[in-house]
Coordinates of N, CA and C in Angstrom, one line a residue:
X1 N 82.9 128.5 77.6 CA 83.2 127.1 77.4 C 83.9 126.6 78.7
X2 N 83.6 125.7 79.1 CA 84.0 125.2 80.4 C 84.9 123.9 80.1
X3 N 85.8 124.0 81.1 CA 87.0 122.7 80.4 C 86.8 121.3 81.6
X4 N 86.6 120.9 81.4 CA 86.8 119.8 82.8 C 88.1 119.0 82.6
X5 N 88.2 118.9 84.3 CA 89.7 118.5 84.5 C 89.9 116.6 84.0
X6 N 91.0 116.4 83.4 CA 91.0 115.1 82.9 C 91.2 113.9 84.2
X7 N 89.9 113.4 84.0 CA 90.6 112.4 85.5 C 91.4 111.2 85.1
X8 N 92.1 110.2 86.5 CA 93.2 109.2 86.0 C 92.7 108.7 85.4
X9 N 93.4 107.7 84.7 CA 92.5 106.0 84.3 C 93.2 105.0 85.2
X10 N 92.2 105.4 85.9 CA 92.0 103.7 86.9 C 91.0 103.0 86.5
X11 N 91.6 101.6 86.3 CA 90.4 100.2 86.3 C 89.2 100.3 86.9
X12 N 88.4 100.4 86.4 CA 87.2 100.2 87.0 C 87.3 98.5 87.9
X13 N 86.6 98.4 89.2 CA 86.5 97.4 90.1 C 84.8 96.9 89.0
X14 N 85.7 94.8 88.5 CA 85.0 94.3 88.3 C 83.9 94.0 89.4
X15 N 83.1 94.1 90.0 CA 82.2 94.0 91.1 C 81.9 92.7 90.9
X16 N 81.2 92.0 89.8 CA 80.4 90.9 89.5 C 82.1 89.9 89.7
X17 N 83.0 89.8 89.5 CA 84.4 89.0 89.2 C 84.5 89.1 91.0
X18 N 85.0 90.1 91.3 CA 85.2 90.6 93.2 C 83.8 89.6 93.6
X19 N 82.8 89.8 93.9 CA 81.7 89.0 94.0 C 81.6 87.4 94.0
X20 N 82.0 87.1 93.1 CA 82.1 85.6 92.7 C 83.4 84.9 93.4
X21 N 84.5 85.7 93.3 CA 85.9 85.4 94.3 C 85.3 85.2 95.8
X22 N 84.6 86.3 96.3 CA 84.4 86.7 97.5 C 83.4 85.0 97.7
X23 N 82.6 84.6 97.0 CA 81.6 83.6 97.3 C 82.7 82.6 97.6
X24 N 83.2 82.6 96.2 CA 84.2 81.3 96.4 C 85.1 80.7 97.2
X25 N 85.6 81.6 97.9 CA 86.7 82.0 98.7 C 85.8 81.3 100.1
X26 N 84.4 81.8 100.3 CA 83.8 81.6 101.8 C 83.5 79.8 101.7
X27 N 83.1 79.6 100.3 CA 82.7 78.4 100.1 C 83.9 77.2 100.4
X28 N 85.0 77.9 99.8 CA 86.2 76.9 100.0 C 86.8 76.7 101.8
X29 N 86.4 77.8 102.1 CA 86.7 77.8 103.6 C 85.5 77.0 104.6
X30 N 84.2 76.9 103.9 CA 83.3 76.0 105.1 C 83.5 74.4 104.5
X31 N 83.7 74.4 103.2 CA 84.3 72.7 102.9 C 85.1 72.1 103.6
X32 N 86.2 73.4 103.9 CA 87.8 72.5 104.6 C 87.1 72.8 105.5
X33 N 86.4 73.4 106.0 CA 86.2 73.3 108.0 C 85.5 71.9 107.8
X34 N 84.2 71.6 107.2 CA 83.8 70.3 107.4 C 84.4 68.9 106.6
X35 N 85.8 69.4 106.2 CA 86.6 67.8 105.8 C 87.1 67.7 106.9
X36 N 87.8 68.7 107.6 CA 88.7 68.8 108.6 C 87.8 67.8 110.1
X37 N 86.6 68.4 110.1 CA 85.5 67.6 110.9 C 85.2 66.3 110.8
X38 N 85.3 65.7 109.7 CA 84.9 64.4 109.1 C 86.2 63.8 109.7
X39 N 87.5 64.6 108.9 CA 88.5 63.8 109.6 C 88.9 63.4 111.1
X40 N 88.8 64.4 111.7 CA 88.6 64.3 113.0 C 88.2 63.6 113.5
X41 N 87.1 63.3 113.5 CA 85.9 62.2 114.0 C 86.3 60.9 113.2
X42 N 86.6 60.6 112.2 CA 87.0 59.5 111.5 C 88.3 58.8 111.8
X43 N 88.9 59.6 112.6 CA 90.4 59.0 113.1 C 90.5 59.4 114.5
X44 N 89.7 59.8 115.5 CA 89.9 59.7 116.8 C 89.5 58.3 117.2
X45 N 89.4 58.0 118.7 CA 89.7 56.8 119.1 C 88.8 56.6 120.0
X46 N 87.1 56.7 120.0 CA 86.3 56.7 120.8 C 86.3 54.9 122.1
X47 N 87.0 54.5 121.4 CA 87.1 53.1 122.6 C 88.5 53.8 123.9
X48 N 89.1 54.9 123.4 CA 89.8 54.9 124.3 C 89.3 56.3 125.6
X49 N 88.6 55.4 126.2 CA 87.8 56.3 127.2 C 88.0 55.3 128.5
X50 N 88.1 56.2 129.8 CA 87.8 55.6 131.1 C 86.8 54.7 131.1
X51 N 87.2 53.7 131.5 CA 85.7 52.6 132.1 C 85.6 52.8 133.5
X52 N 84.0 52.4 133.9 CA 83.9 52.4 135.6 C 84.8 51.1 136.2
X53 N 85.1 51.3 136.7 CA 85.7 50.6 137.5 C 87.5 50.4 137.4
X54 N 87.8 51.3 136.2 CA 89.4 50.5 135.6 C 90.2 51.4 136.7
X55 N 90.3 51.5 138.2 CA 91.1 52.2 139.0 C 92.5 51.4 139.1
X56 N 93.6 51.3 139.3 CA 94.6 50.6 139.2 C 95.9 51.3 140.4
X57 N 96.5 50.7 141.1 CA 97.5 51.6 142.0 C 97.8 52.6 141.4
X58 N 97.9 53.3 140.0 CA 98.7 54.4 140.0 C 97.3 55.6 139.2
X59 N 96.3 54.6 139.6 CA 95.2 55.6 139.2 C 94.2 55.1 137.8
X60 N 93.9 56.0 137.3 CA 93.0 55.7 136.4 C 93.7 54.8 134.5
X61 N 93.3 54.1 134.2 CA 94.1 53.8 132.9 C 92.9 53.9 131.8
X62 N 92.7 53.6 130.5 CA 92.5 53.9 129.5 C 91.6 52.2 129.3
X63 N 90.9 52.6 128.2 CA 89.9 51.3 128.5 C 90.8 50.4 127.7
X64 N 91.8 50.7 126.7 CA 92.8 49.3 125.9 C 94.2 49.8 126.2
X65 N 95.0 49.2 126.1 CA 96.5 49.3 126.4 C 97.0 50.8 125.5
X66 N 96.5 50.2 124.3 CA 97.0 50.9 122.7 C 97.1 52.5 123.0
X67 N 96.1 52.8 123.5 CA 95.8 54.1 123.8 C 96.5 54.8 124.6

């Protein structure tokens, strides 16, 4: 008769639960990269760029004051 040795009780790793986190987790991270994008672009200030010609004695200025 042969006795085998009693092993621990560890949890078995839900794999399919781990799996679905792991998705979720990637998914929530490319959303905020592309809100963060939208935001970005939605609140920068594309009028405030150099024009040709805006040289002034102390150099270059900004195409509106605000800026």
């Amino acid at each position: 008769m042969t006795v085998t040795p009693a092993k621990p009780d560890r949890p078995k790793a839900d794999w399919r639960l781990i799996s679905l986190l792991l998705v979720a987790g990637v998914i929530a991270v490319v959303v905020a990269a592309n809100a963060h994008l939208v935001w970005v672009a939605v609140t920068s200030q594309p009028d405030c760029t150099v024009q040709a010609g805006a040289m002034t004695e102390g150099g270059l200025q900004p195409a509106r004051r605000a800026c």
